[in-house]
Coordinates of C-alpha atoms (C1' of nucleotides) in Angstrom, one line a residue:
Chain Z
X1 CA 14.9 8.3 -11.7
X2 CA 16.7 11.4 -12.4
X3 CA 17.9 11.3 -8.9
X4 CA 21.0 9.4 -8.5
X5 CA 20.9 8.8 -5.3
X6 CA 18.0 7.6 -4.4
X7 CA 16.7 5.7 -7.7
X8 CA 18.6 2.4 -6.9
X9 CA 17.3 -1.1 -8.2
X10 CA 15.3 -2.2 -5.0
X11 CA 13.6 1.1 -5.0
X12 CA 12.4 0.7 -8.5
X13 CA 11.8 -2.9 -7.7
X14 CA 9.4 -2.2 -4.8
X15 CA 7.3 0.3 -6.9
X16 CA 6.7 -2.1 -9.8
X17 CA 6.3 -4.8 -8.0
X18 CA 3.7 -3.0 -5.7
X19 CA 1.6 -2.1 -8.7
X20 CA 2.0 -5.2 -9.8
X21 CA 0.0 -6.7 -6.5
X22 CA -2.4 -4.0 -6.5
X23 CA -3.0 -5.0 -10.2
X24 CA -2.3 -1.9 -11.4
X25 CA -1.3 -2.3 -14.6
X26 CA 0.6 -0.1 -17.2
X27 CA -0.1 -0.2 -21.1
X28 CA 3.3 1.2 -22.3
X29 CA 6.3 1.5 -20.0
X30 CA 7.7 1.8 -17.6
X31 CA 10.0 4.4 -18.9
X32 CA 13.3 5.9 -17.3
X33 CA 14.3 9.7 -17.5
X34 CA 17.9 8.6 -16.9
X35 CA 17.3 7.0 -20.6
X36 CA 15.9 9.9 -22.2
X37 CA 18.9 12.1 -21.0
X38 CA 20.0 13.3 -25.1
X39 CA 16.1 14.4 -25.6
X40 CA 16.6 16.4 -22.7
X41 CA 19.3 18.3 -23.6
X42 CA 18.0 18.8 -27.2
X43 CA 15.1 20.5 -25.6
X44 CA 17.5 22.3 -23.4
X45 CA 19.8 23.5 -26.0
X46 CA 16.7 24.7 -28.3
X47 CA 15.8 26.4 -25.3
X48 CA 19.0 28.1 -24.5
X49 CA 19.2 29.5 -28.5
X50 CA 15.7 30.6 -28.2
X51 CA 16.4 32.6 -25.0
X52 CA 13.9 30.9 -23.7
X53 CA 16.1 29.0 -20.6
X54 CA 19.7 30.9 -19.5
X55 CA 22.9 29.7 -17.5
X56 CA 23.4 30.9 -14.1
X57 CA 26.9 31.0 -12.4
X58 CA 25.8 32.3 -9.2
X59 CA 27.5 30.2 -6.0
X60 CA 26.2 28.2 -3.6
X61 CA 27.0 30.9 -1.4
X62 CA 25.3 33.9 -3.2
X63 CA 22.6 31.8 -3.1
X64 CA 22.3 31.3 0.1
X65 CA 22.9 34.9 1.4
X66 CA 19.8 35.8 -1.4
X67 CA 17.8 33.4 1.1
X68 CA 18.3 35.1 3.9
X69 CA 18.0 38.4 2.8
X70 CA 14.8 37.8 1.3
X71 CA 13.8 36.0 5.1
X72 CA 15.0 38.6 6.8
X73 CA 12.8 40.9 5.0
X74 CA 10.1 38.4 5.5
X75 CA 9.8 37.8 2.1
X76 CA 9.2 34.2 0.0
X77 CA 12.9 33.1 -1.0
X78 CA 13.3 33.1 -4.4
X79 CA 15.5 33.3 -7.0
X80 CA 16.5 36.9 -8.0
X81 CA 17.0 36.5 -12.0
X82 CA 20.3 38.1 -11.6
X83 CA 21.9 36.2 -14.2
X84 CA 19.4 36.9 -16.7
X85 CA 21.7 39.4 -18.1
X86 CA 25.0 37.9 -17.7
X87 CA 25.7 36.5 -21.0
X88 CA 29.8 36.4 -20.2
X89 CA 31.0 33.1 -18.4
X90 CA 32.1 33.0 -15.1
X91 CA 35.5 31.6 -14.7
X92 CA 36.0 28.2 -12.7
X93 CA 31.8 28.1 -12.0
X94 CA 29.8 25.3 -14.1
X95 CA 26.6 26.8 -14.5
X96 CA 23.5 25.6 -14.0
X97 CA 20.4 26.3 -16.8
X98 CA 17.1 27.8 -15.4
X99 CA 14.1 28.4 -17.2
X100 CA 13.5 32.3 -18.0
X101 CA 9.5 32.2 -16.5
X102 CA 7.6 35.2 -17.1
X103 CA 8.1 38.1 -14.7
X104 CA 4.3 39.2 -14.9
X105 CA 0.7 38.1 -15.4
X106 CA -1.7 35.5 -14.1
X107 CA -1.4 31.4 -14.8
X108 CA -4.7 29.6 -14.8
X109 CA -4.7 26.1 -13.6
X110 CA -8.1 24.6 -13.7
X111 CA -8.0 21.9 -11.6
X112 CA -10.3 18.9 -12.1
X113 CA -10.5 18.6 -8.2
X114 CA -9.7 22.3 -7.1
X115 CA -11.4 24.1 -9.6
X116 CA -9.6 27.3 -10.9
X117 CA -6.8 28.0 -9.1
X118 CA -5.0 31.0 -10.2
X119 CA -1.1 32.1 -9.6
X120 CA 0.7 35.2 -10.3
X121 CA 4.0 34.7 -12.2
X122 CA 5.6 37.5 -10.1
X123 CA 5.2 34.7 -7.1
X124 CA 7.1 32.5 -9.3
X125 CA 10.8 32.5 -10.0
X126 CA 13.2 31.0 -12.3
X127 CA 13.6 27.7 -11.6
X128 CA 16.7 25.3 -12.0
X129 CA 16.4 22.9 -15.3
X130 CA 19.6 21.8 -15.5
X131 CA 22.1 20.8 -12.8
X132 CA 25.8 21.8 -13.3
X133 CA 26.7 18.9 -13.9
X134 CA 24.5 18.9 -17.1
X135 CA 22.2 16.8 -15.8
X136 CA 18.2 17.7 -16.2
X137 CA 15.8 18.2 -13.5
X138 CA 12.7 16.7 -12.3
X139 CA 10.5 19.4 -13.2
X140 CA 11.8 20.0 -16.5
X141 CA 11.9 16.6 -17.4
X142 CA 7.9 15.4 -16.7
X143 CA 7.5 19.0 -18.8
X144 CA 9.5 17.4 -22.0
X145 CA 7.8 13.9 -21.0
X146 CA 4.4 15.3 -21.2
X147 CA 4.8 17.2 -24.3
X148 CA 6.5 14.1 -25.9
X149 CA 4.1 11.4 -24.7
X150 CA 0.7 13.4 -25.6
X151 CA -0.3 13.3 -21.8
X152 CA -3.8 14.1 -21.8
X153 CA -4.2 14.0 -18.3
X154 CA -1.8 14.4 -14.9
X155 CA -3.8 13.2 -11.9
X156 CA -1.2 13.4 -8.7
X157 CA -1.1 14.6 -5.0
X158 CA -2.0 18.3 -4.2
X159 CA 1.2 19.1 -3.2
X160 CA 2.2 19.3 -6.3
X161 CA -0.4 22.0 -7.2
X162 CA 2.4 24.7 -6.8
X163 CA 4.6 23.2 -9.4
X164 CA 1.6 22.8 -12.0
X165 CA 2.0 26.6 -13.2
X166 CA 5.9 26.5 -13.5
X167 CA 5.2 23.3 -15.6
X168 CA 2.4 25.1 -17.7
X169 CA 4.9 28.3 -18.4
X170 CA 7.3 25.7 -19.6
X171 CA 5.2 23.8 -21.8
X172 CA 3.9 26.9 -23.3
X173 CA 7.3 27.9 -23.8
X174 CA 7.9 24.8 -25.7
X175 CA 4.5 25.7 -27.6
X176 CA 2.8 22.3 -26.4
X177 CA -0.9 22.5 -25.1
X178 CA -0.7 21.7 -21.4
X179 CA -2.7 18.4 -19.9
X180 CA -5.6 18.7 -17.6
X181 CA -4.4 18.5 -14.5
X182 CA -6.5 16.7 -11.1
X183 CA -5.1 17.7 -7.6
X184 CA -6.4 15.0 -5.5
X185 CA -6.0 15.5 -1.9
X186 CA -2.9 14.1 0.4
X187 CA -3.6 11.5 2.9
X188 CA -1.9 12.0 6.8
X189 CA -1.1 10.2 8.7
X190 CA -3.3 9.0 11.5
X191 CA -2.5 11.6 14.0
X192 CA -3.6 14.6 11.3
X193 CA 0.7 15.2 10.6
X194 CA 2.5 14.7 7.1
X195 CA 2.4 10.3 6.6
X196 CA 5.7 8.9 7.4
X197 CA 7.3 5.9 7.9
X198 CA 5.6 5.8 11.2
X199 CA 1.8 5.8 10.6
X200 CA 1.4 3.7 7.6
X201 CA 3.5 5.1 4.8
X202 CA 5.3 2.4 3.9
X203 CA 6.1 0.2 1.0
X204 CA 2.9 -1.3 -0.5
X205 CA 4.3 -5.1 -0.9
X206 CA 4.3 -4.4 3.5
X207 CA 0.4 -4.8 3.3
X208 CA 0.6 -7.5 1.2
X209 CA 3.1 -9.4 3.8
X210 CA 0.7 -8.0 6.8
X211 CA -2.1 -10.5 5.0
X212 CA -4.2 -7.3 2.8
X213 CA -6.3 -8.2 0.0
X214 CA -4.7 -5.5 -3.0
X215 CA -9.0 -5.2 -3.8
X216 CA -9.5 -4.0 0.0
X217 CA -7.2 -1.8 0.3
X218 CA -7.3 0.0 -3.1
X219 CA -11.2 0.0 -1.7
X220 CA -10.1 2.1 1.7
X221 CA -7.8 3.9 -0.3
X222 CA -10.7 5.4 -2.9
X223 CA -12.8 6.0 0.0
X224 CA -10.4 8.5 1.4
X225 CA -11.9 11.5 -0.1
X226 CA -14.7 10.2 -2.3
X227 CA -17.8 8.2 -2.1
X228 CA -20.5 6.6 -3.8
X229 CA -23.8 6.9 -2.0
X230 CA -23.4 5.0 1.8
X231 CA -21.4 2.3 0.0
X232 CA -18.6 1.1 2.1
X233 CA -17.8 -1.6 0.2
X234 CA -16.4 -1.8 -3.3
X235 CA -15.1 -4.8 -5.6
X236 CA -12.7 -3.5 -8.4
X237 CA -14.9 -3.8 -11.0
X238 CA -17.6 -1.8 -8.9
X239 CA -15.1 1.1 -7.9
X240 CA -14.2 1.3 -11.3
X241 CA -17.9 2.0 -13.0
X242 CA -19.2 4.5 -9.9
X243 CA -15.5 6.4 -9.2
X244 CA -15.2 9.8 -11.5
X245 CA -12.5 12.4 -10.3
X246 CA -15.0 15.0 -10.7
X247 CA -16.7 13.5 -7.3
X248 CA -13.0 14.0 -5.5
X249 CA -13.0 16.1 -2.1
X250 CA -10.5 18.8 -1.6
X251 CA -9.7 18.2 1.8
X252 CA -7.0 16.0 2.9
X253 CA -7.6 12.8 4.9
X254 CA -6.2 10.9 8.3
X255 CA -5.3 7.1 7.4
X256 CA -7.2 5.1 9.7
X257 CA -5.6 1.4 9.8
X258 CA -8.8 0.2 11.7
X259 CA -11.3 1.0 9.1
X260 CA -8.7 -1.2 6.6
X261 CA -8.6 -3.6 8.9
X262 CA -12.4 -4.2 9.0
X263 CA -12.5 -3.3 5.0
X264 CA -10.0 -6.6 4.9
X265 CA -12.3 -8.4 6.4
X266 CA -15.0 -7.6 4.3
X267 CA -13.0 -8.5 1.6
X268 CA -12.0 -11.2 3.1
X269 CA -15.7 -12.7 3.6
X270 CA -16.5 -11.9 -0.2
X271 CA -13.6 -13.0 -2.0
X272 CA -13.8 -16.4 -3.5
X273 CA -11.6 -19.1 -2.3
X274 CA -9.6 -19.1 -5.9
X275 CA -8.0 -16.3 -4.5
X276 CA -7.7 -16.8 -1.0
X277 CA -6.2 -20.4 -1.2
X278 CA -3.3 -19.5 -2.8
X279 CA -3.1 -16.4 -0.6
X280 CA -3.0 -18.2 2.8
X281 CA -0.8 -20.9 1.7
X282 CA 1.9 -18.4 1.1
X283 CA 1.2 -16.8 4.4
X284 CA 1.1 -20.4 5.9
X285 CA 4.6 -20.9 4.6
X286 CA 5.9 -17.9 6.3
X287 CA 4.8 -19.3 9.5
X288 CA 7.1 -23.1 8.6
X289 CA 3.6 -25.0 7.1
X290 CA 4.2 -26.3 3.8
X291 CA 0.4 -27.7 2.6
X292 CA -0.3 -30.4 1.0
X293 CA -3.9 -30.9 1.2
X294 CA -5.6 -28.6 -1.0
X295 CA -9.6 -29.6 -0.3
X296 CA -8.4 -29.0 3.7
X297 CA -6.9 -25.8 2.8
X298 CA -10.1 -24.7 0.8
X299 CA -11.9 -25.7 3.9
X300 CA -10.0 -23.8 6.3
X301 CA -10.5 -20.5 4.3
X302 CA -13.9 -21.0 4.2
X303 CA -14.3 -22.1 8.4
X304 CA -12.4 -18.9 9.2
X305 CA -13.1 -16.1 6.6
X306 CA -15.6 -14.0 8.1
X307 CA -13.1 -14.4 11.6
X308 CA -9.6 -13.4 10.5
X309 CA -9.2 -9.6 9.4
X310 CA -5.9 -10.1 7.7
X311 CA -4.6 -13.4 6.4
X312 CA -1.7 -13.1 8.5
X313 CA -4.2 -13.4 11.7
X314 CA -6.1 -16.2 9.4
X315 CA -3.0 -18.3 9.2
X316 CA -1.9 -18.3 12.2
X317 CA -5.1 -19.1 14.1
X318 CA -5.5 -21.5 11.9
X319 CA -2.1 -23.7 12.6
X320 CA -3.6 -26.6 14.6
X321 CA -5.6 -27.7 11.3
X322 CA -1.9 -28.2 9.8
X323 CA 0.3 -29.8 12.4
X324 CA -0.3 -30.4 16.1
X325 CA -0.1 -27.7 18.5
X326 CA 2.8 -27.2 20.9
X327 CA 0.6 -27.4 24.2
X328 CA -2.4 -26.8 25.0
X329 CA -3.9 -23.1 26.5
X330 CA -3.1 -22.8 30.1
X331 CA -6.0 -21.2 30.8
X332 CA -8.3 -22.6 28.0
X333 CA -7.0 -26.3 29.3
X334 CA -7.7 -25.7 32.9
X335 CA -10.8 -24.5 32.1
X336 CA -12.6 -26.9 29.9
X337 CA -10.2 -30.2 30.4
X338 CA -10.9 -30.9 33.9
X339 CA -12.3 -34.0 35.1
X340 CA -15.6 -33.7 34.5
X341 CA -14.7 -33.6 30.8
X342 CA -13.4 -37.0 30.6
X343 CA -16.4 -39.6 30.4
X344 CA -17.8 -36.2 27.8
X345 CA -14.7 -36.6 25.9
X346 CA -14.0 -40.2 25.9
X347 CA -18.1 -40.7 25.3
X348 CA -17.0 -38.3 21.8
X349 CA -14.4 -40.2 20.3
X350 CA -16.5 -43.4 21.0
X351 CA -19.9 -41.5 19.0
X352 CA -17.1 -40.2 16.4
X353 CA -15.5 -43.5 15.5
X354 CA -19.0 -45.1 15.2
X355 CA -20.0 -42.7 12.7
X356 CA -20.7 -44.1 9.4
X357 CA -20.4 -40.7 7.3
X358 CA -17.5 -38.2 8.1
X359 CA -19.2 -34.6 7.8
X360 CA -20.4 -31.7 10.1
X361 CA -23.6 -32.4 10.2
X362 CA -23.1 -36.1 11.4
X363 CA -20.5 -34.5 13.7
X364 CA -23.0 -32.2 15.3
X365 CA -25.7 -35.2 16.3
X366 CA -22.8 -36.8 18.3
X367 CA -22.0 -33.8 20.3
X368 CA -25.6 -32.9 20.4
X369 CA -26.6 -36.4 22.0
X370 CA -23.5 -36.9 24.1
X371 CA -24.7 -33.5 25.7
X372 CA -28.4 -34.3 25.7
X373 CA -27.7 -37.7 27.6
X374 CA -25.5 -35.8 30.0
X375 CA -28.2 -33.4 30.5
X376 CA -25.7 -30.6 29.8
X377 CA -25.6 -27.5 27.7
X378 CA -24.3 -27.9 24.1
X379 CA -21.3 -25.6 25.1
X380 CA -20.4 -27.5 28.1
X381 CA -19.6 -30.4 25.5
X382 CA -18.4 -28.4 23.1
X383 CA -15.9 -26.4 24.8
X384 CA -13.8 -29.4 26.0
X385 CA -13.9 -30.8 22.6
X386 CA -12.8 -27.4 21.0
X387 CA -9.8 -27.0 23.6
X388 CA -8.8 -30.9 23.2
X389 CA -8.7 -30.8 18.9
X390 CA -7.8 -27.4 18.7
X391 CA -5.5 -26.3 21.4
X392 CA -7.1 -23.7 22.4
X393 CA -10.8 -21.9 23.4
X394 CA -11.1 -20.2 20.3
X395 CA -12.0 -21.5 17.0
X396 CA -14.8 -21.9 13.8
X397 CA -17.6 -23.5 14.7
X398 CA -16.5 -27.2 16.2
X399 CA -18.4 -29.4 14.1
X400 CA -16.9 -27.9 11.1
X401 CA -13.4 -27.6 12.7
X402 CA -13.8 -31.4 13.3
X403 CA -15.4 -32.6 10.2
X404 CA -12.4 -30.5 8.5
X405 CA -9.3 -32.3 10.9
X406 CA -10.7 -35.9 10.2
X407 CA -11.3 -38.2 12.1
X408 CA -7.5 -39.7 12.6
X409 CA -6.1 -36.5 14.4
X410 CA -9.6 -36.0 16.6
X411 CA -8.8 -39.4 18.1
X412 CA -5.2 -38.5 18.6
X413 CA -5.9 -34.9 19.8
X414 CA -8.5 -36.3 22.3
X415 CA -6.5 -39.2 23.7
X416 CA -4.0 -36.4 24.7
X417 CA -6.6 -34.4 26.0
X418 CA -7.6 -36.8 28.1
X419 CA -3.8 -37.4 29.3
X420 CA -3.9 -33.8 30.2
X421 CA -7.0 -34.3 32.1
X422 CA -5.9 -37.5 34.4
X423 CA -3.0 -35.8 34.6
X424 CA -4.5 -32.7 36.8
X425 CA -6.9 -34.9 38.2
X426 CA -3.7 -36.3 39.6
X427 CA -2.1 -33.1 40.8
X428 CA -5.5 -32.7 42.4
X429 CA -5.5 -29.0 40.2
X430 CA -9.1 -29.7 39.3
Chain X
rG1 C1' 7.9 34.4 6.9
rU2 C1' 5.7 34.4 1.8
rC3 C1' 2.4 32.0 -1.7
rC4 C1' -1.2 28.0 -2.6
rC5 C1' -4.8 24.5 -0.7
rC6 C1' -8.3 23.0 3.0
rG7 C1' -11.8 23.2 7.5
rU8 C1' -19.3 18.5 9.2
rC9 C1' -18.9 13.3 15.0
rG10 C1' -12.1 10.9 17.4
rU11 C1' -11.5 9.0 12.0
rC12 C1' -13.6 8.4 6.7
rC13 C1' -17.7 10.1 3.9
rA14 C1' -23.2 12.3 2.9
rG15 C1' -25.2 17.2 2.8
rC16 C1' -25.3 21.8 -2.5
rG17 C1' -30.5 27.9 1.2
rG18 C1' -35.7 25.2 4.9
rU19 C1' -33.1 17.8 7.5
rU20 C1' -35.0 15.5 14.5
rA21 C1' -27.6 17.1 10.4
rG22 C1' -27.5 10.9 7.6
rG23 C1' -24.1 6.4 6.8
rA24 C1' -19.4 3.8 8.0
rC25 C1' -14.9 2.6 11.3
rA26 C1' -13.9 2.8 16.4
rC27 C1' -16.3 2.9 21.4
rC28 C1' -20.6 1.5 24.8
rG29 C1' -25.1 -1.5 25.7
rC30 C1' -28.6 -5.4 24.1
rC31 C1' -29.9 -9.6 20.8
rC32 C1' -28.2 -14.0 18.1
rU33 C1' -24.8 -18.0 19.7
rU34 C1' -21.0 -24.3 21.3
rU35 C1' -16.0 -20.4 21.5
rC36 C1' -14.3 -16.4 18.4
rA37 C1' -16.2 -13.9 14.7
rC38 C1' -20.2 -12.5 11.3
rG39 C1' -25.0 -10.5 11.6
rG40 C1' -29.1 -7.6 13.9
rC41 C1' -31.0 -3.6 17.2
rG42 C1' -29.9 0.7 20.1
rG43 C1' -26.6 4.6 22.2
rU44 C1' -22.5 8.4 23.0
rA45 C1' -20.4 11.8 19.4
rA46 C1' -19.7 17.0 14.7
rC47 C1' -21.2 21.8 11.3
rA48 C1' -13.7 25.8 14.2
rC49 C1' -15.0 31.0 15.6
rG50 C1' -16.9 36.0 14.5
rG51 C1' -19.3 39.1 11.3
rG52 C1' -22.4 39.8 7.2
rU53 C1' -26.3 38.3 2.9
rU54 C1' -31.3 36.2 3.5
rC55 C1' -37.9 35.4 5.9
rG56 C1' -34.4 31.3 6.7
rA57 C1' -27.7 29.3 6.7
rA58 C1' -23.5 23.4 7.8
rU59 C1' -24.6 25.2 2.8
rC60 C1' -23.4 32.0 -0.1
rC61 C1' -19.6 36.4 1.1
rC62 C1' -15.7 38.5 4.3
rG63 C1' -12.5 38.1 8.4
rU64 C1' -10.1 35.4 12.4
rC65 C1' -8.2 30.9 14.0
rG66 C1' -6.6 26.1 12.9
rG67 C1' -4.5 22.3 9.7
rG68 C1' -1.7 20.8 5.3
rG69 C1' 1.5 21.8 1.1
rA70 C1' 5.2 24.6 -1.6
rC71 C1' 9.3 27.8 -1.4
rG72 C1' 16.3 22.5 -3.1
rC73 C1' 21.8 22.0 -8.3
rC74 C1' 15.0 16.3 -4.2
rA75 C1' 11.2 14.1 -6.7

RNA sequence: GUCCCCGUCGUCCAGCGGUUAGGACACCGCCCUUUCACGGCGGUAACACGGGUUCGAAUCCCGUCGGGGACGCCA
């Protein structure tokens, strides 16, 4: 957080509380930079006596005509060292503090993911540790962080790979061992360009509103440059014991929101319903439907599971089951309730009411003889019957979705069906 | 522009000198089926290009091209 502008409250809040859903958890910390700010300048003042850092007083301006010099000559802007020499201060500047890199000689990073990679100091320059205004940077501060904290290892996005020697010069400045260091490959967005806000980079807790299991897509998310075998699909506990960052690709990878989608789904089929109850009554509130029935919600999850591929899409095709529908499908209705379906319906609810044991499969031989005495096709009973219970055409399997609605709101549902049906029989829209 | 990284189906991965180049998502057929899904079977589809090395290159080397990243008193 050593940026002041953009290190405010909810941003910090969104980051922890996005780790928190992935279940990413921490042993120590968090810790703030912004708290650490008198280590920092210890470090910088020892650094300063030592030679090993200087202040530069060069302007904004001089600066900036050193860049386009150095463009002009079609050369990599960099910092000139000028004011490695200048030991007198300039009048009316506040300096800034840069760190006195070596001018010559290789630096070896070998990269868990990249192998050796190796950078010539001369490409490097002296960067900026210190802001006038005393304040320490980013890249000076992970340095004293590491060092201070006995990182072991720094595992972070490749495009960080070109900061890694500056922060190895540092650290062996400061006479501290450097970490190993793992460059693990960026993801883009789904047209091949940098991710933005457009093409999926957003905040984390935004795929937990959009109805993501945290297990499916930390699952897509290791998949994206690593693999184990033809395995697709990964629980935690299984991504933890194959995954080693030795196995990492180098090459970066498109974010494809179709494959999470289906990876949600398989999640979705797996998980148990401990999880997803919970999970879909939150996403059921969202949508106005407080539940109260906790054996119909545990039903539900399990009727539409393997046929929702986030819980947002679960919940809301899953409304009827929690309070009556609006109206029914226009189409669906005009289909299925016509006036054929009538004595079919009205032959139901009189099988339904007669039945002795409420479940499924009791449910099922009603429908199945009401369509066997009819000398009709299972479907052509059970369409009707799914549009007048459930609003609509499309729904689990209908002896389960009645079973699961009881037998109260099937009688209710079907008496208005069978208004809707009279009532086009009436308009003569049959 | 300079430096660094990368380059197998549209996308994500497998491949580590000899394969009919394999799997997954998506797409297209077919099957299952009371709808929608799930599931099953099959199909379309790739080694960026050019030189080497080798009896033999997707695999090794070089170059070209392409993509990404870095180059900030941002992180």
């Amino acid at each position: 957080d050593t940026d002041r502008e953009r290190s405010t409250d909810e941003a910090v809040r969104v980051i922890l509380e996005g780790m928190q859903w992935l279940g990413l958890d921490a042993d120590e910390g968090p810790y703030y930079q912004t708290h650490r700010y008198d280590r920092y300048r210890q470090v910088l003042a020892q650094m300063l006596e030592r030679g090993e850092a200087y202040r530069c007083y060069c302007t904004k301006a001089e600066l900036e005509a050193m860049r386009e010099q150095q463009l002009a000559r079609k050369e990599k802007p960099r910092y000139d060292g000028r004011c490695r020499e200048r030991t007198e201060p300039q009048p009316g500047i506040e300096p800034v503090i840069r760190f006195k890199n070596p001018l010559s000689g290789p630096v070896i990073v070998d990269d868990q993911v990249h192998g050796r990679v190796v950078f010539d100091n001369a490409e490097l320059d002296d960067l900026i540790i210190a802001r006038s205004d005393g304040n320490p940077t980013y890249n000076f501060c992970v340095v004293v962080d590491d060092m201070d904290m006995g990182v072991t290892h720094v595992i972070r996005g490749d495009d960080h790979l070109n900061n890694t020697p500056r922060q190895m010069n540092m650290l062996l400045s400061l006479g501290a061992t450097p970490p190993v260091y793992a460059h693990v490959p960026m993801i883009l967005g789904a047209d091949g360009a940098k991710l933005s806000k457009r093409h999926g980079a957003v905040s984390v807790l935004q795929y937990q509103q959009e109805g993501y299991l945290p297990d499916a897509l930390l699952n897509y998310l290791v998949r994206l440059g690593w693999s184990h075998g033809d395995q697709e699909v990964f629980s935690r506990e299984e991504m933890i014991a194959a995954f080693d960052i030795k196995d990492v690709n180098k090459a970066a990878s498109a974010f494809n929101p179709e494959k999470l989608l289906w990876l949600n789904q398989q999640h979705l089929m797996r998980a148990p319903v401990s999880v997803l109850a919970p999970a879909l009554r939150a996403h059921l509130a969202a949508l106005g439907v407080l539940v109260t029935d906790d054996r119909l919600l545990e039903g539900v999850v399990n009727a539409q599971r393997e046929r929702a591929r986030t819980l947002q899409d679960m919940a809301q095709n899953s409304l009827f089951f929690f309070r009556d529908f609006e109206a029914f499908d226009d189409k669906a209705a005009r289909k299925h309730l016509t006036a054929e379906a009538v004595p079919l319906l009205a032959a139901l609810v009189e099988g339904f009411s007669a039945l002795p044991e409420w479940n499924a499969g009791a449910i099922h031989e009603v429908i199945n003889a009401v369509a066997l005495r009819q000398g009709l096709a299972l479907g052509k009973v059970a369409q009707p019957l799914r549009v007048a219970v459930t609003g609509g055409a499309v729904s689990p399997p209908i002896d389960i979705t009645v079973a699961l609605l009881g037998l109260e709101k099937v009688r209710a549902r079907i008496k208005r069906a069978l208004g809707y049906s009279s009532a086009t029989v009436a308009n003569g829209q049959t």
